[in-house]
XYZ file of C-alpha atoms in Angstrom:
441
model
C 53.077 17.342 -56.879
C 52.780 14.552 -54.339
C 56.130 13.675 -52.701
C 57.437 10.177 -53.320
C 57.753 9.392 -49.638
C 55.586 11.041 -47.016
C 56.236 10.451 -43.329
C 53.043 9.985 -41.294
C 52.465 12.788 -38.805
C 53.484 12.121 -35.232
C 50.404 11.518 -33.057
C 49.561 14.552 -31.000
C 50.322 14.233 -27.324
C 47.107 14.826 -25.345
C 48.464 17.098 -22.648
C 45.206 16.921 -20.687
C 45.140 13.137 -20.350
C 48.832 12.218 -20.444
C 50.357 10.868 -17.272
C 53.883 10.457 -15.980
C 55.513 8.038 -13.614
C 55.996 8.915 -9.964
C 58.656 11.582 -9.442
C 60.649 9.154 -7.251
C 61.444 7.183 -10.417
C 64.183 9.701 -11.283
C 66.217 9.474 -8.030
C 65.750 5.697 -7.824
C 67.102 5.158 -11.343
C 69.986 7.538 -10.588
C 70.710 5.602 -7.403
C 70.802 2.319 -9.334
C 73.346 3.736 -11.772
C 75.503 5.115 -8.955
C 75.442 1.792 -7.068
C 76.638 -0.005 -10.206
C 79.462 2.520 -10.474
C 80.446 1.947 -6.838
C 80.538 -1.826 -7.258
C 82.468 -1.834 -10.519
C 84.843 1.092 -10.013
C 84.164 3.369 -7.062
C 85.271 1.089 -4.228
C 88.392 0.095 -6.181
C 89.343 3.780 -6.450
C 88.820 4.358 -2.740
C 90.296 1.318 -0.987
C 93.918 0.154 -1.344
C 95.150 -3.181 0.115
C 98.289 -2.750 2.235
C 101.227 -5.147 2.205
C 100.160 -6.698 5.512
C 96.748 -7.566 4.054
C 94.778 -4.748 5.676
C 92.709 -2.260 3.731
C 93.698 1.414 3.841
C 92.111 4.585 2.466
C 94.835 7.121 1.590
C 93.848 10.778 1.316
C 94.917 10.794 -2.328
C 92.444 8.022 -3.072
C 89.689 9.957 -1.268
C 90.327 12.972 -3.483
C 90.380 10.772 -6.594
C 87.164 9.064 -5.503
C 85.409 12.403 -5.014
C 86.745 13.769 -8.294
C 85.345 10.810 -10.223
C 82.165 10.254 -8.214
C 80.787 13.774 -8.474
C 80.573 13.751 -12.315
C 79.186 10.205 -12.229
C 76.501 11.311 -9.746
C 75.597 14.282 -11.954
C 75.331 12.059 -15.042
C 73.271 9.484 -13.112
C 70.898 12.193 -11.920
C 70.562 13.489 -15.465
C 69.795 10.015 -16.807
C 67.210 9.480 -14.074
C 65.431 12.760 -14.790
C 65.631 12.136 -18.552
C 64.040 8.711 -18.185
C 61.277 10.057 -15.974
C 60.535 13.015 -18.245
C 60.681 10.988 -21.475
C 58.053 8.385 -20.585
C 54.402 9.366 -20.876
C 51.292 7.229 -21.114
C 47.614 7.825 -21.656
C 44.424 5.984 -22.575
C 42.961 6.723 -25.981
C 39.698 4.976 -26.708
C 40.240 1.245 -26.120
C 44.034 1.556 -26.361
C 46.797 2.285 -23.911
C 49.419 4.489 -25.549
C 52.975 4.614 -24.151
C 55.319 7.295 -25.511
C 58.970 6.825 -24.511
C 61.685 9.180 -25.675
C 62.296 12.876 -26.267
C 64.836 13.079 -29.073
C 63.691 9.788 -30.603
C 60.104 9.024 -29.719
C 58.939 5.397 -29.493
C 55.171 5.074 -29.318
C 53.445 1.811 -28.523
C 49.697 1.410 -28.837
C 48.284 -1.537 -26.902
C 44.710 -2.696 -27.650
C 43.302 -3.423 -24.215
C 41.030 -6.168 -25.586
C 44.181 -8.177 -26.430
C 45.785 -7.669 -23.033
C 46.952 -10.922 -21.419
C 47.444 -9.735 -17.848
C 47.890 -6.755 -15.541
C 49.967 -7.279 -12.407
C 50.833 -4.881 -9.605
C 54.274 -5.651 -8.172
C 55.742 -4.048 -5.047
C 59.508 -4.651 -4.775
C 61.231 -4.287 -1.416
C 62.457 -0.748 -2.054
C 59.097 0.222 -3.494
C 57.242 -1.065 -0.434
C 59.425 1.092 1.814
C 58.639 4.190 -0.287
C 54.995 3.399 -1.044
C 55.665 2.698 -4.738
C 54.514 -0.055 -7.086
C 55.151 -1.340 -10.597
C 52.424 -2.117 -13.144
C 53.250 -4.973 -15.537
C 51.171 -5.367 -18.685
C 51.528 -8.666 -20.486
C 50.704 -8.832 -24.178
C 50.487 -11.700 -26.600
C 53.719 -12.229 -28.482
C 56.319 -13.667 -26.107
C 58.657 -12.433 -23.411
C 59.446 -9.171 -25.268
C 55.764 -8.158 -25.364
C 55.671 -6.816 -21.824
C 55.319 -3.205 -20.733
C 56.451 -2.166 -17.261
C 55.479 1.160 -15.717
C 58.048 1.666 -12.974
C 57.248 3.378 -10.567
C 53.748 4.569 -9.662
C 52.229 5.449 -6.337
C 50.552 2.510 -4.648
C 47.055 3.995 -4.940
C 47.691 5.163 -8.509
C 48.912 1.695 -9.542
C 45.797 -0.013 -8.198
C 43.548 2.604 -9.820
C 45.311 2.193 -13.174
C 44.974 -1.578 -12.996
C 41.239 -1.305 -12.249
C 40.799 1.190 -15.096
C 42.619 -1.016 -17.611
C 40.624 -4.091 -16.621
C 37.357 -2.159 -16.864
C 38.157 -0.841 -20.333
C 39.359 -4.262 -21.465
C 35.988 -5.682 -20.404
C 34.100 -2.987 -22.308
C 33.024 -1.143 -19.153
C 33.283 2.579 -18.333
C 36.821 3.587 -17.263
C 35.814 4.630 -13.754
C 34.075 1.351 -12.968
C 35.270 0.237 -9.509
C 37.255 -2.942 -9.190
C 35.048 -6.011 -9.265
C 34.457 -7.680 -5.883
C 36.207 -10.960 -5.247
C 35.351 -14.199 -3.499
C 38.246 -15.550 -1.395
C 39.097 -19.193 -2.045
C 41.882 -19.811 0.452
C 45.255 -18.874 1.846
C 48.424 -20.975 2.166
C 49.928 -20.782 5.639
C 53.687 -20.460 6.033
C 53.939 -23.735 7.973
C 52.092 -25.759 5.343
C 54.145 -24.150 2.560
C 57.447 -24.956 4.289
C 56.360 -28.519 5.068
C 55.260 -29.108 1.473
C 58.619 -27.878 0.159
C 60.521 -30.137 2.547
C 58.385 -33.246 2.036
C 59.731 -34.032 -1.416
C 61.922 -36.984 -2.274
C 64.662 -34.942 -4.053
C 64.850 -32.468 -1.155
C 65.061 -35.162 1.523
C 67.664 -37.057 -0.515
C 69.737 -33.884 -0.942
C 69.549 -33.151 2.808
C 70.666 -36.689 3.679
C 73.520 -36.503 1.163
C 74.628 -33.092 2.461
C 74.830 -34.138 6.104
C 76.451 -37.423 5.094
C 79.180 -35.560 3.204
C 79.711 -33.117 6.072
C 80.020 -35.986 8.565
C 82.456 -37.791 6.274
C 84.572 -34.662 5.914
C 84.696 -34.087 9.687
C 85.531 -37.687 10.562
C 88.214 -38.131 7.911
C 89.321 -34.466 7.839
C 88.746 -34.353 4.114
C 87.952 -30.873 2.787
C 87.442 -32.152 -0.756
C 83.868 -33.115 0.148
C 83.034 -29.388 0.033
C 83.220 -29.601 -3.763
C 80.036 -31.674 -3.625
C 78.472 -30.413 -0.378
C 78.431 -26.737 -1.370
C 76.544 -27.290 -4.675
C 74.085 -29.490 -2.766
C 73.523 -26.711 -0.247
C 73.002 -24.151 -3.004
C 70.531 -26.498 -4.685
C 68.599 -26.841 -1.418
C 68.466 -23.068 -1.017
C 67.139 -22.732 -4.538
C 64.641 -25.564 -4.166
C 63.312 -24.648 -0.704
C 64.181 -21.111 0.370
C 63.517 -19.434 -2.986
C 59.947 -20.835 -3.362
C 59.322 -20.165 0.332
C 60.190 -16.485 -0.126
C 58.313 -16.277 -3.433
C 55.023 -17.848 -2.267
C 54.820 -16.498 1.297
C 51.336 -15.152 2.148
C 49.888 -16.866 -0.928
C 46.163 -16.276 -1.335
C 43.631 -17.102 -4.072
C 40.388 -15.325 -4.868
C 37.908 -15.499 -7.741
C 36.492 -12.370 -9.376
C 34.685 -11.601 -12.642
C 37.973 -10.384 -14.147
C 39.823 -13.624 -13.368
C 41.572 -15.573 -10.637
C 43.444 -13.190 -8.373
C 46.681 -14.316 -6.757
C 48.632 -12.423 -4.103
C 51.982 -13.608 -2.775
C 55.535 -12.673 -1.930
C 57.693 -11.815 1.077
C 60.227 -9.243 -0.101
C 58.502 -8.519 -3.422
C 54.735 -8.714 -3.187
C 52.770 -9.410 -6.359
C 49.066 -8.980 -7.122
C 48.413 -11.058 -10.209
C 45.235 -11.715 -12.145
C 45.170 -14.861 -14.264
C 42.858 -13.883 -17.143
C 39.658 -15.854 -17.707
C 39.361 -17.818 -20.903
C 43.127 -17.859 -21.482
C 43.904 -20.822 -19.230
C 44.273 -23.617 -21.750
C 45.062 -26.601 -19.537
C 45.308 -27.429 -15.832
C 47.443 -29.954 -13.963
C 46.794 -31.264 -10.440
C 49.898 -32.882 -8.933
C 49.737 -35.210 -5.923
C 53.273 -36.211 -4.853
C 53.593 -39.449 -2.910
C 54.584 -37.852 0.402
C 51.813 -35.262 0.133
C 48.993 -37.765 -0.245
C 49.029 -38.789 3.399
C 48.340 -35.129 4.273
C 45.758 -34.714 1.493
C 47.752 -32.033 -0.356
C 48.047 -31.201 -4.049
C 49.539 -28.544 -6.331
C 47.770 -26.857 -9.254
C 49.626 -25.727 -12.387
C 48.255 -24.106 -15.540
C 49.212 -23.260 -19.103
C 48.179 -19.715 -20.024
C 47.916 -18.729 -23.692
C 50.181 -15.880 -24.742
C 52.719 -16.355 -21.941
C 56.243 -17.573 -22.644
C 59.651 -17.770 -21.021
C 59.937 -16.382 -17.496
C 56.368 -15.117 -17.612
C 54.996 -18.607 -18.243
C 57.193 -20.043 -15.488
C 56.049 -17.380 -13.022
C 52.371 -17.779 -13.910
C 52.303 -21.568 -14.155
C 51.571 -22.147 -10.442
C 47.939 -21.470 -9.639
C 48.423 -22.625 -6.044
C 51.667 -24.120 -4.604
C 49.910 -26.402 -2.099
C 46.291 -26.885 -1.097
C 43.961 -29.604 0.172
C 43.217 -32.019 -2.650
C 39.489 -31.262 -2.651
C 40.260 -27.536 -2.842
C 42.614 -28.129 -5.769
C 39.877 -29.887 -7.758
C 37.395 -27.183 -6.764
C 39.804 -24.636 -8.228
C 39.827 -26.591 -11.502
C 36.030 -26.258 -11.514
C 36.470 -22.488 -11.160
C 38.778 -22.437 -14.187
C 36.472 -24.679 -16.249
C 32.972 -23.889 -14.927
C 30.644 -26.841 -14.618
C 33.435 -29.421 -14.887
C 34.013 -32.003 -12.141
C 37.277 -33.749 -13.001
C 36.819 -36.624 -10.585
C 33.419 -37.450 -12.111
C 34.799 -37.920 -15.635
C 34.786 -41.640 -16.486
C 38.378 -42.812 -17.039
C 39.563 -46.045 -18.633
C 42.916 -47.577 -17.718
C 45.747 -47.924 -20.197
C 47.187 -51.297 -21.174
C 50.046 -50.798 -18.701
C 47.640 -49.970 -15.868
C 49.737 -46.946 -14.824
C 47.621 -44.334 -16.604
C 44.004 -43.570 -17.435
C 42.138 -41.208 -19.736
C 38.628 -40.073 -20.460
C 36.664 -37.450 -22.336
C 33.497 -35.602 -21.393
C 31.449 -33.006 -23.207
C 33.810 -30.163 -22.258
C 37.197 -31.566 -21.197
C 39.768 -34.236 -21.937
C 41.258 -35.733 -18.750
C 44.295 -37.939 -18.193
C 45.727 -39.431 -15.008
C 49.150 -41.029 -14.756
C 51.860 -41.916 -12.277
C 51.975 -44.163 -9.250
C 54.533 -42.453 -7.006
C 53.515 -38.957 -8.142
C 49.931 -38.898 -9.359
C 49.205 -36.270 -12.015
C 45.856 -35.179 -13.435
C 45.934 -33.201 -16.714
C 42.790 -31.416 -17.865
C 42.307 -29.516 -21.131
C 39.198 -27.703 -22.305
C 38.190 -29.193 -25.655
C 37.071 -25.771 -26.891
C 40.683 -24.575 -26.508
C 42.442 -27.615 -27.987
C 44.651 -26.680 -30.934
C 44.873 -30.188 -32.366
C 44.283 -33.846 -31.526
C 46.754 -36.423 -32.805
C 47.702 -40.057 -32.335
C 51.343 -41.164 -32.258
C 53.137 -44.478 -31.838
C 56.808 -45.059 -31.082
C 58.627 -48.086 -32.558
C 58.185 -49.973 -29.278
C 54.508 -49.078 -29.127
C 54.000 -50.333 -32.686
C 55.533 -53.653 -31.761
C 53.226 -54.011 -28.771
C 50.088 -52.676 -30.465
C 49.891 -49.439 -28.471
C 49.527 -45.720 -29.239
C 49.340 -42.334 -27.500
C 46.636 -39.704 -27.972
C 47.797 -36.083 -27.620
C 45.582 -33.038 -27.146
C 47.793 -30.078 -28.041
C 47.624 -26.680 -26.356
C 50.003 -23.670 -26.489
C 53.486 -24.213 -24.973
C 53.504 -24.497 -21.213
C 53.978 -26.882 -18.302
C 50.869 -28.976 -19.020
C 51.119 -31.591 -21.775
C 47.966 -33.688 -22.102
C 48.571 -37.210 -23.437
C 46.723 -40.501 -23.009
C 49.587 -43.012 -23.128
C 49.660 -46.747 -23.863
C 46.203 -47.152 -25.347
C 45.316 -49.999 -27.643
C 45.477 -48.931 -31.301
C 41.745 -49.383 -31.888
C 40.876 -47.653 -28.619
C 43.313 -44.822 -29.397
C 41.672 -44.208 -32.780
C 38.214 -44.169 -31.198
C 39.424 -41.808 -28.452
C 40.998 -39.504 -31.040
C 37.840 -39.388 -33.165
C 35.684 -38.814 -30.090
C 37.907 -35.957 -28.886
C 37.920 -34.315 -32.337
C 34.126 -34.473 -32.585
C 33.585 -33.132 -29.083
C 36.181 -30.369 -29.612
C 34.359 -29.200 -32.749
C 31.046 -29.121 -30.872
C 32.640 -27.308 -27.918
C 34.148 -24.649 -30.182
C 30.815 -24.166 -31.927
C 29.016 -23.582 -28.657
C 31.746 -21.452 -27.060
C 31.221 -17.711 -26.844
C 33.625 -15.947 -29.194
C 34.779 -12.565 -27.904
C 38.028 -10.739 -27.343
C 36.745 -8.832 -24.359
C 38.539 -9.566 -21.131
C 35.741 -10.584 -18.764
C 33.268 -12.244 -21.125
């Protein structure tokens, strides 16, 4: 008699092809747990403040510290070894299978054809020990990410090349595709571009003004405003400077390869065909130097992943920025697309066979480009004020991201014609576009 409920058999673990993380994963995880213990409890057990304000370490506290720390260290070591032993991964056909857990197994099967990105990250500690992390991004939001931490540096690069080859329908041992370097951002240009921004210069002037006021009038209350300003400057200048140090761009058959980072180096491949829209930003103070920034919206990315992957290049010569757009959308020359001005004269828009282009802004000029084959919808909207003045806005919608393509302040008749034209061209572009889920096609 057939049972009412039958549990599916657990997939057999292929002992010949299964792989584990680097053995250093166990002591590093144990060390992380022990450091957390020291910060939250260990140092409090060891150090006692005396009545005169000095810190003392009585022998009784040393014994107590040792008595508590030894079991914590043993438990941390056990957790580290358990985590290392429990995680296994292997490639089965066109899928990457990750099995995590011993008592309670959690198996994830990732179709490589649906993979959004494979990044090799080398944190500071990992660089010192020759270790790397492999990040696999999947469609489905911020929770759809798999991190293999840690692998040997050579093993991480080999795994990345193997995954990209299989995702492209190539043999697993296909060597990594050669790349064509596009350019590198020097540290001086990066620092200058971060400083030459109106909000940064205004914050610097306000900070020194507050400090001078506090010194002259001996007023410490200005620190309540000066300190947040200083923290904002550190976040707006130092953090991007550290993040994008040694930034380089190269083009390969498997996508646009980005490498950057000072303390944590990252090798990132922006997948081809999944860049939905591109933005070229020319701030006012950058134009005299001929600089621009390139941002993108990548389908399938969300949250922190979208924010981290939205910058295709932090600063580059303007001609190089538009050349990079031509690499993303082959055969497209943005500056050759015929644009018509809006009624306000502060924006322009145009459509070609393959792309919809908008330009807006006087102080900060912004070019938004969307491939019509990847447009999700085209719509026309009008606010109450626009209805009174006979104007409308044409939107070309793409997945959520930093780039929002909209032709603002068009005449109603012109907006309808532009909408119909974009819809027709988008349908033709989708008909002629190659439909495949393979990575590099």
